[in-house]
CSV table of C-alpha atoms and ligand atoms in Angstrom, one decimal:
chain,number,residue,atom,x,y,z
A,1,UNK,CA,19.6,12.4,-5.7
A,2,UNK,CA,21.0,14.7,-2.8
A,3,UNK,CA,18.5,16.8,-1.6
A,4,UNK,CA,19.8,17.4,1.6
A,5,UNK,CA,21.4,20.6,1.2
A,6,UNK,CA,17.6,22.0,0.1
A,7,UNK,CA,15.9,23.3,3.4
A,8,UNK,CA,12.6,22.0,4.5
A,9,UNK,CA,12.8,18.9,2.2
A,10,UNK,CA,12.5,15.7,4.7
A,11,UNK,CA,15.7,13.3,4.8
A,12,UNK,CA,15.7,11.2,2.1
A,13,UNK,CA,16.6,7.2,3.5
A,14,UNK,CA,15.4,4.7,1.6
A,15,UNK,CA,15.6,3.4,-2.0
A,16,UNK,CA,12.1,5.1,-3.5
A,17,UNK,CA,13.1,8.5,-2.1
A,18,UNK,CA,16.0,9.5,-4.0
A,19,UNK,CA,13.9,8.7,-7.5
A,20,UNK,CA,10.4,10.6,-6.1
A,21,UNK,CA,12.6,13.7,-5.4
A,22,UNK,CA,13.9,13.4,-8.7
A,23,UNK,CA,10.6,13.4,-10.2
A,24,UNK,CA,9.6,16.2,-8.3
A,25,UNK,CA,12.1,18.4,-9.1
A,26,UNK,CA,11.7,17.7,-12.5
A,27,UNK,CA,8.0,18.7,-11.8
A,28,UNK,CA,8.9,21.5,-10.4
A,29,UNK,CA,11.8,22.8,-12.8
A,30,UNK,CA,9.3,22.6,-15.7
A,31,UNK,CA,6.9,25.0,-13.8
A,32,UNK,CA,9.5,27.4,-13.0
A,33,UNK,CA,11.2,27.2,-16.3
A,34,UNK,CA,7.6,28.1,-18.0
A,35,UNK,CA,6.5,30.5,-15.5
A,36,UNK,CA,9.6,32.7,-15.9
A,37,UNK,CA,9.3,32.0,-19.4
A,38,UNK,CA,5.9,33.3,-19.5
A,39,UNK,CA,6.0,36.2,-17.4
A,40,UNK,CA,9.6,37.3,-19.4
A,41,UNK,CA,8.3,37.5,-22.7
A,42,UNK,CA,5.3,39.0,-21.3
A,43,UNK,CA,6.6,42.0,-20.1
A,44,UNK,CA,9.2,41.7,-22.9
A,45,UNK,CA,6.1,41.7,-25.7
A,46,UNK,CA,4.3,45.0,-23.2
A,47,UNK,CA,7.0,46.9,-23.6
A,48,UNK,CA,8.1,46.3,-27.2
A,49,UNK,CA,4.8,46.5,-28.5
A,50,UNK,CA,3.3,49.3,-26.5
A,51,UNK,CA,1.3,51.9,-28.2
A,52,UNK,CA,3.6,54.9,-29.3
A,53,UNK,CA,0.9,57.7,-30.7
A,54,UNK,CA,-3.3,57.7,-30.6
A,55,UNK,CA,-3.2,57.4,-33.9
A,56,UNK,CA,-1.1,54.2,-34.6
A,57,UNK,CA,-2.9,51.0,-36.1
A,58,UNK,CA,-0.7,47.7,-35.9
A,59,UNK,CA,-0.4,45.3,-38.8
A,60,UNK,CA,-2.4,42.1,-38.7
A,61,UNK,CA,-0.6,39.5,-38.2
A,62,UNK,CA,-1.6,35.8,-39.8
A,63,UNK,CA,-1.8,32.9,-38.3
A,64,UNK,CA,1.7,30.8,-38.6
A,65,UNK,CA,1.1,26.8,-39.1
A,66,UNK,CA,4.7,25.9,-37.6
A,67,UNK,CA,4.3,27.7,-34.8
A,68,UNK,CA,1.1,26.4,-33.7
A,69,UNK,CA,2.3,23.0,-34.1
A,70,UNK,CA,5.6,23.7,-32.3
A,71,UNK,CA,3.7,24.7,-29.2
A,72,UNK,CA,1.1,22.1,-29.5
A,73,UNK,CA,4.0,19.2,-29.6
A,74,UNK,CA,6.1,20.3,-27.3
A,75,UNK,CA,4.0,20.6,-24.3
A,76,UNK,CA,2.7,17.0,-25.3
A,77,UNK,CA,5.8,15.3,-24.8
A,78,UNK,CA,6.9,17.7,-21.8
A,79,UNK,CA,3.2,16.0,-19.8
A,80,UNK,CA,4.0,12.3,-21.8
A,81,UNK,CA,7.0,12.7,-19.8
A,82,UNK,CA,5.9,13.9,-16.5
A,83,UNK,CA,2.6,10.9,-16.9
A,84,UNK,CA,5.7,8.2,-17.7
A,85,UNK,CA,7.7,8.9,-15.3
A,86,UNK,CA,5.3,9.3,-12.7
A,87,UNK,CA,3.3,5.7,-13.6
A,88,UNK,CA,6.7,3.9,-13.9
A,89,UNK,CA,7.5,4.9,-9.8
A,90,UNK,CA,4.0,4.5,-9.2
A,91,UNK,CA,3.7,0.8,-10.0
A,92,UNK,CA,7.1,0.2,-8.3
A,93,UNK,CA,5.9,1.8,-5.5
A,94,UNK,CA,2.8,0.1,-5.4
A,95,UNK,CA,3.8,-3.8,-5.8
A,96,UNK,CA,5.5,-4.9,-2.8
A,97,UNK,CA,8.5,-7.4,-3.9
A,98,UNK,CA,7.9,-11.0,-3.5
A,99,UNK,CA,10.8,-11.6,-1.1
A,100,UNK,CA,9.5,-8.6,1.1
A,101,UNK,CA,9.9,-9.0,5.3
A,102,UNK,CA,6.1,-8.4,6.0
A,103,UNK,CA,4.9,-6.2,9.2
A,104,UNK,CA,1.5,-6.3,10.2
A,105,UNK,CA,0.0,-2.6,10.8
A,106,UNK,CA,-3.7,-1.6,12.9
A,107,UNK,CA,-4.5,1.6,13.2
A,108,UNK,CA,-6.7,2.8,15.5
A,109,UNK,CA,-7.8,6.3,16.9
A,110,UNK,CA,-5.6,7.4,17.9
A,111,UNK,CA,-2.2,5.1,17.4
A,112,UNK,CA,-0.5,2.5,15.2
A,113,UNK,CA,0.1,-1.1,16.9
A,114,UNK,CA,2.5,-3.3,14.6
A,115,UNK,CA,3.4,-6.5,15.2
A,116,UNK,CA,6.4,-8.6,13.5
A,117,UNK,CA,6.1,-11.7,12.1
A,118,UNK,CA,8.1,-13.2,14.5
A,119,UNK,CA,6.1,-11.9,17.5
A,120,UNK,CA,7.0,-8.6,18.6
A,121,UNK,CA,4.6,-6.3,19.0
A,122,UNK,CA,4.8,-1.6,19.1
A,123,UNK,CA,2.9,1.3,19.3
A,124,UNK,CA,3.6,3.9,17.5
A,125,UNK,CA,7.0,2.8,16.6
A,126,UNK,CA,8.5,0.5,13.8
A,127,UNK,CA,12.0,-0.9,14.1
A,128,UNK,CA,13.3,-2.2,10.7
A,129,UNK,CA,17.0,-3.6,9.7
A,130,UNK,CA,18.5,-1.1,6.7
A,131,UNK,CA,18.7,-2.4,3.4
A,132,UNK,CA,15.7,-5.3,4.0
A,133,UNK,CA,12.6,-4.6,1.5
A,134,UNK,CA,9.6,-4.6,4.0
A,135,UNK,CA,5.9,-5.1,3.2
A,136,UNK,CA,3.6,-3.4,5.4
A,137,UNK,CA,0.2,-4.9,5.3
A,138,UNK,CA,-2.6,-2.6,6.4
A,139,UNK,CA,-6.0,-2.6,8.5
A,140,UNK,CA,-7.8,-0.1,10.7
A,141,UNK,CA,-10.3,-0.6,13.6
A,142,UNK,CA,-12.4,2.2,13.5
A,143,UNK,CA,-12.0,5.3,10.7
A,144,UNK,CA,-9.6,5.8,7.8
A,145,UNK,CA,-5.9,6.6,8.8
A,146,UNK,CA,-2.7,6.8,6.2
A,147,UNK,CA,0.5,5.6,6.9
A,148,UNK,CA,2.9,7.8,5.8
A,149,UNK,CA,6.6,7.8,5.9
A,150,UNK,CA,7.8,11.3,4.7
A,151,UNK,CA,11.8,10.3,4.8
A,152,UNK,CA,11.0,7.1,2.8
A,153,UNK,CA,8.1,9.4,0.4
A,154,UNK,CA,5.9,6.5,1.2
A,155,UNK,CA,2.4,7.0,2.1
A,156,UNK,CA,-1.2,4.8,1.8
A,157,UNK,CA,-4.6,5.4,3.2
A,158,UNK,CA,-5.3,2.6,6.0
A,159,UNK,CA,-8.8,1.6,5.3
A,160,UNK,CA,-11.4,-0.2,7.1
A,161,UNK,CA,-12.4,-3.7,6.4
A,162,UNK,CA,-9.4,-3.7,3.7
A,163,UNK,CA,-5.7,-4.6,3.7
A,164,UNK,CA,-3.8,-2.1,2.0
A,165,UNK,CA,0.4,-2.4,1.4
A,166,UNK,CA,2.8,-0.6,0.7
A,167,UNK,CA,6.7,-1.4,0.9
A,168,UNK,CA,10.2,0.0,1.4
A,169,UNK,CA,14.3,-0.5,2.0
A,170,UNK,CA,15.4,2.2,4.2
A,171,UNK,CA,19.1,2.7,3.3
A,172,UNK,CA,20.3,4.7,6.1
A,173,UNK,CA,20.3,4.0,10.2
A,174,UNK,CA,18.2,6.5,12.4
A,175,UNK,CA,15.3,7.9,13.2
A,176,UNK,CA,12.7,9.1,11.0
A,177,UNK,CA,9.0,10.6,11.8
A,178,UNK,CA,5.8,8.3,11.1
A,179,UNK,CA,2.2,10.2,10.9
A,180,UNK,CA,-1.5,9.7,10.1
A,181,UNK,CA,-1.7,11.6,6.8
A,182,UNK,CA,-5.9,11.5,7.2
A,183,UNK,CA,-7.7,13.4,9.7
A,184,UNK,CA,-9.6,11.4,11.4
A,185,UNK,CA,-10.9,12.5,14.5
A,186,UNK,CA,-10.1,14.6,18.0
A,187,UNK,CA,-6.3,13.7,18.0
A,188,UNK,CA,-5.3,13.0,14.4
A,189,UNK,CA,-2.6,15.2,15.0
A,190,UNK,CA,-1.1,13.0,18.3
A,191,UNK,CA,-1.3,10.1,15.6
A,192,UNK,CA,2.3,9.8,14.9
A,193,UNK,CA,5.1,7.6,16.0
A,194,UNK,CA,8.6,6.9,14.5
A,195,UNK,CA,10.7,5.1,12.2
A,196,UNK,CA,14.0,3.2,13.9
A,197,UNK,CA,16.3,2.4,11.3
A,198,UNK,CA,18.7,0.0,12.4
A,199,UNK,CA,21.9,-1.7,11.1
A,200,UNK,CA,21.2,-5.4,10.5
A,201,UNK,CA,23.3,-6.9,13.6
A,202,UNK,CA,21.7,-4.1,15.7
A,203,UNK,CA,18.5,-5.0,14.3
A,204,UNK,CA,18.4,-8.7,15.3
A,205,UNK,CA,19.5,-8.4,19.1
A,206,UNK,CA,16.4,-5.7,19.3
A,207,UNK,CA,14.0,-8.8,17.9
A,208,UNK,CA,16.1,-11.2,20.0
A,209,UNK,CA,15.2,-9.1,23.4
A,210,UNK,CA,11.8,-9.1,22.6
A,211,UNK,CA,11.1,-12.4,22.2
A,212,UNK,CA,8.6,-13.6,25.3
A,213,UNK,CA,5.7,-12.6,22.4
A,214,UNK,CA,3.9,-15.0,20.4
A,215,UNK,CA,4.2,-14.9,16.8
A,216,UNK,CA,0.6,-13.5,15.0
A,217,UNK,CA,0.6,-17.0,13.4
A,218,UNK,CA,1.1,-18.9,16.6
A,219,UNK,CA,-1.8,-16.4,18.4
A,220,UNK,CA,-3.6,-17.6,15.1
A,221,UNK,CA,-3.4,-21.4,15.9
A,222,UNK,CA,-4.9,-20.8,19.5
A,223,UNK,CA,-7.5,-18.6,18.4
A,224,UNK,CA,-8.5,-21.0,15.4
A,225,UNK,CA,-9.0,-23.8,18.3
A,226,UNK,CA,-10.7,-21.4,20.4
A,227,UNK,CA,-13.1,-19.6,18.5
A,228,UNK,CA,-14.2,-22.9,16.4
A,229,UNK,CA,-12.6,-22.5,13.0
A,230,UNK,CA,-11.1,-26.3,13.8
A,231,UNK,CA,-14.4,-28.1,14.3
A,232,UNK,CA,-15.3,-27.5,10.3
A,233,UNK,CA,-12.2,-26.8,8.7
A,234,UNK,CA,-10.0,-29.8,10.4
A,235,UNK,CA,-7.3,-29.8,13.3
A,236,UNK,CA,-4.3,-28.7,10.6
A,237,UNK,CA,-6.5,-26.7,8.1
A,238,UNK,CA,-7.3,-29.7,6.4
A,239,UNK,CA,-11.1,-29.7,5.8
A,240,UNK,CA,-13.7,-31.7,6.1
A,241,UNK,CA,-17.1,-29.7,6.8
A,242,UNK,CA,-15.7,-26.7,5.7
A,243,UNK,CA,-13.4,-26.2,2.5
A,244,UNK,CA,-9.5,-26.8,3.1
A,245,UNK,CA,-6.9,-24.2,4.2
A,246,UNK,CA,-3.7,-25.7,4.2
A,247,UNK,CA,-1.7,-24.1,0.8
A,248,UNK,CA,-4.9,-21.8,0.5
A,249,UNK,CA,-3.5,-18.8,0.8
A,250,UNK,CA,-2.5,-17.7,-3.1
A,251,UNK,CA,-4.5,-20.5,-3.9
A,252,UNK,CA,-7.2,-20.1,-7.1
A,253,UNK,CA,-10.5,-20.9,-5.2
A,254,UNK,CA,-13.6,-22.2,-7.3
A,255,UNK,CA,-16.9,-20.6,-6.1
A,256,UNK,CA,-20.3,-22.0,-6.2
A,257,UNK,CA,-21.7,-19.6,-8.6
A,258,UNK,CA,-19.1,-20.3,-11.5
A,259,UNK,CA,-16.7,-17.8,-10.8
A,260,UNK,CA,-13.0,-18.1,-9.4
A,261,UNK,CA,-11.4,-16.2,-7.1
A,262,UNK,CA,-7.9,-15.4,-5.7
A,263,UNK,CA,-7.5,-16.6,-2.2
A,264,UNK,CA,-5.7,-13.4,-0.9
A,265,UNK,CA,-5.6,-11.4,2.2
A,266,UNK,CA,-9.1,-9.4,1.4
A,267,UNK,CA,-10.3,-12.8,0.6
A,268,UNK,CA,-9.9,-14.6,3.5
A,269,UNK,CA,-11.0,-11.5,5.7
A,270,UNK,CA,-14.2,-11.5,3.9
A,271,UNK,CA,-14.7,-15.3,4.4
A,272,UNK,CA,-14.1,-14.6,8.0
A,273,UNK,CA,-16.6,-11.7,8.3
A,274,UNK,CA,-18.7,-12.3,5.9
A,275,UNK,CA,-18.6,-16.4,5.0
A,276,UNK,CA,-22.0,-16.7,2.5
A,277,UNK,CA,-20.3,-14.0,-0.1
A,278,UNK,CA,-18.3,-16.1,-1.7
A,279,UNK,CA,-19.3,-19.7,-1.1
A,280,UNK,CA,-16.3,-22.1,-1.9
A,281,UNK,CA,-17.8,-24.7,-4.6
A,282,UNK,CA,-19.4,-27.9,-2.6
A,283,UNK,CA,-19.7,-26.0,0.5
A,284,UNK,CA,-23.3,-24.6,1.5
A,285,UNK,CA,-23.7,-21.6,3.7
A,286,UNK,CA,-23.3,-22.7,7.2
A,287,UNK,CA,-20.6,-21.0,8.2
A,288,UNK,CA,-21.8,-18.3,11.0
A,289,UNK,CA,-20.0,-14.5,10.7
A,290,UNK,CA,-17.5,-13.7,13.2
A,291,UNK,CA,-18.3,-9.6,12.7
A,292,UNK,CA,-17.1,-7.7,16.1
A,293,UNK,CA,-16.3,-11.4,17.5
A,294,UNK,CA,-12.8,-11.0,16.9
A,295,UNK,CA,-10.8,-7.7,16.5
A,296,UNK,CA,-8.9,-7.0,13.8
A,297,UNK,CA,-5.6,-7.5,15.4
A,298,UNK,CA,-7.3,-11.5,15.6
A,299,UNK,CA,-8.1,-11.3,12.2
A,300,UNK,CA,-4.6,-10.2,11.1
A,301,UNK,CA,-3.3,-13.9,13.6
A,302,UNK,CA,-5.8,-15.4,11.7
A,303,UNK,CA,-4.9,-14.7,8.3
A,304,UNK,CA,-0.9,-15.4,9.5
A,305,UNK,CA,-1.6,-19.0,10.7
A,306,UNK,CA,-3.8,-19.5,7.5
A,307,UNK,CA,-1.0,-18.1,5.2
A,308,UNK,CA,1.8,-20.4,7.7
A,309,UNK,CA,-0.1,-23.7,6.4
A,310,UNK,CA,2.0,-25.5,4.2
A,311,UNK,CA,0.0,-27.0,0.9
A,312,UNK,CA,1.1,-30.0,1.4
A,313,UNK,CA,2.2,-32.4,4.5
A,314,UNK,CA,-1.4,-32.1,6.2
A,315,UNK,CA,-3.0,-33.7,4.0
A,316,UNK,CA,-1.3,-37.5,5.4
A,317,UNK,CA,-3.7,-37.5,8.4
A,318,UNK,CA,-6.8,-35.9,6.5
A,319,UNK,CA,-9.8,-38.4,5.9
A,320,UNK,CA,-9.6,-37.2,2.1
A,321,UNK,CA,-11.3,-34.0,2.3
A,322,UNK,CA,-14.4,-35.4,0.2
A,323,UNK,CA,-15.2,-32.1,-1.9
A,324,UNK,CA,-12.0,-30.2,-2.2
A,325,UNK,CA,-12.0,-26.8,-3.7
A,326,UNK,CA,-9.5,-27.5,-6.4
A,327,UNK,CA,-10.4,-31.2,-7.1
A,328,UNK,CA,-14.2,-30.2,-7.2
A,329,UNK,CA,-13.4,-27.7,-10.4
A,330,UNK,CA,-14.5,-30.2,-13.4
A,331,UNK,CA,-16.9,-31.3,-11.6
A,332,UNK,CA,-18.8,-27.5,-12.2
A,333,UNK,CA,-19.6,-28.5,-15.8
A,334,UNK,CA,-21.8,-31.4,-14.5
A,335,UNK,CA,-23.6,-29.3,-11.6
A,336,UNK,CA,-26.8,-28.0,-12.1
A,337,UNK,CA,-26.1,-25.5,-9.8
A,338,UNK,CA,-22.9,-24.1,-11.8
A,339,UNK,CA,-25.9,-21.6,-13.9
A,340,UNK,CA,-27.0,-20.2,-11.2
B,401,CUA,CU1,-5.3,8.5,12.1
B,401,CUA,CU2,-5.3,10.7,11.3
């Protein structure tokens, strides 16, 4: 839809864009149509029915069957409409595509930092090739922020101790704004940043001349030697004291208390931060919290080297992990621990 001719209505550049406008000016039409609708026959109905002489009584009028169901219907499916509609783009909006580019965002008062897969790192700027669908995965250090792309009509609150996502495919070149859409704090409104849009070509000599930075999942490898995530859960992920991460992320995990759980990002941030609430099945609680040890930029390298393990190939040098998650699952019947 071309809304560009409309003033005060942000560009519209990527593939969601075009369909929210049209929503919203279907939205908006309806209102208008009704109001003027409403306020015509209004004054229509004051004149034509205003009282000529003192003495005048006006006939009563009956109640009419038809049209109480006409304007009872019609306004049904005019909302059924607007709630359709408005779920359809929601969900597509909301569930990233699997074959998404992901981009790792932190905000913090008062900035966004994102860092690339492949290493490269900004503040308050995010460079993206056109016509690539990117998932943007979510965090904040401190308070609630919300990303929020006005030419792309994308827009998430940024919550702490969460990962949030939302995605997009720009479809034009160029530079759009990026703000905080949550006040949070002194200088929520110096929270904003920008969009670069670039052609694909263009794109990949800006990642190639960036490329003296680390990847989050290679920073995730040194940190998972340094702080001590290697002593218990092997030199490649592969387990031993602690359960196994190679192939976990995506992974159904089996718990000690019965239950099973998906082994996504919130997951494995919890299991980080908080290890004892959601013991893997065969493993007792011994592994120590790493709350304010790492930051949440660490957390996000973490979660990228865990995710870059491959399920299988690691498991060749492994001692057979003795109580692996999956393997241990039949073994819950037996255990007189599985009531608990
Ligand atoms: Cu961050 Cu407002």
């Amino acid at each position: 839809m071309q809304t560009s001719w409309i003033p005060f209505v942000p560009p519209s550049a990527s593939t969601l864009s075009g369909k929210v406008d049209a929503l919203y000016f279907y939205l908006s039409g309806v209102t208008v149509f009704f109001t003027l609708l409403i306020a015509g026959v209004l004054i229509f109905f004051v004149i034509k029915y205003r009282r000529r002489s003192p003495y005048e009584i006006p006939r009563p009028v009956a109640g009419s069957h038809k049209l109480e169901t006409l304007w009872s219907v019609i306004p049904f499916i005019i909302a059924m409409s607007m709630f359709a509609w408005g779920a359809q783009l929601y969900f597509q909006n909301s569930r990233p595509p699997q074959n998404a580019v992901e981009i790792y965002v932190v905000g913090k008062q008062w900035m966004w930092k994102i860092q690339h897969t492949t290493g490269q790192r900004e503040i308050n700027e995010l460079h993206v090739p056109v016509g690539r669908r990117i998932k943007l995965i979510m965090t904040t250090e401190d308070v609630i922020h919300d990303f929020f792309i006005p030419a792309f009509r994308i827009k998430a609150d940024v919550v702490p101790g969460r990962y949030t996502t939302q995605w997009f495919e720009a479809t034009k070149p160029g530079k759009y704004h990026l703000f905080c859409a949550e006040y949070c704090g002194m200088n929520h409104s110096g929270m904003i940043g920008q969009v670069v849009v670039m052609e694909p070509t263009e794109f990949d000599n800006w990642l190639s001349g960036n490329t003296n930075q680390q990847s989050p999942a290679v920073a995730g490898q040194q940190l998972y030697q340094t702080i001590g995530c290697v002593s218990c859960h092997g030199t490649n992920g592969e387990g031993g004291r602690g359960p196994a991460l190679a192939g976990l992320f995506g992974r159904q995990e089996f718990l000690n208390n019965g239950q099973t759980v998906k082994a996504d990002e919130a997951y494995i941030r919890e299991s980080v931060i908080n290890p004892q609430a959601k013991l893997v099945n065969g493993f007792g609680p011994i592994m120590p919290t790493f709350q304010g040890q790492i930051s949440e930029e660490q957390l996000v390298q973490i979660l990228a080297f865990i995710k870059s393990l491959p399920a299988a190939g690691v498991q060749s040098n492994a001692p057979a992990p003795a109580p692996a998650p999956a393997t241990a699952a039949p073994s819950r019947a037996a255990s007189p621990e599985s009531n608990r």
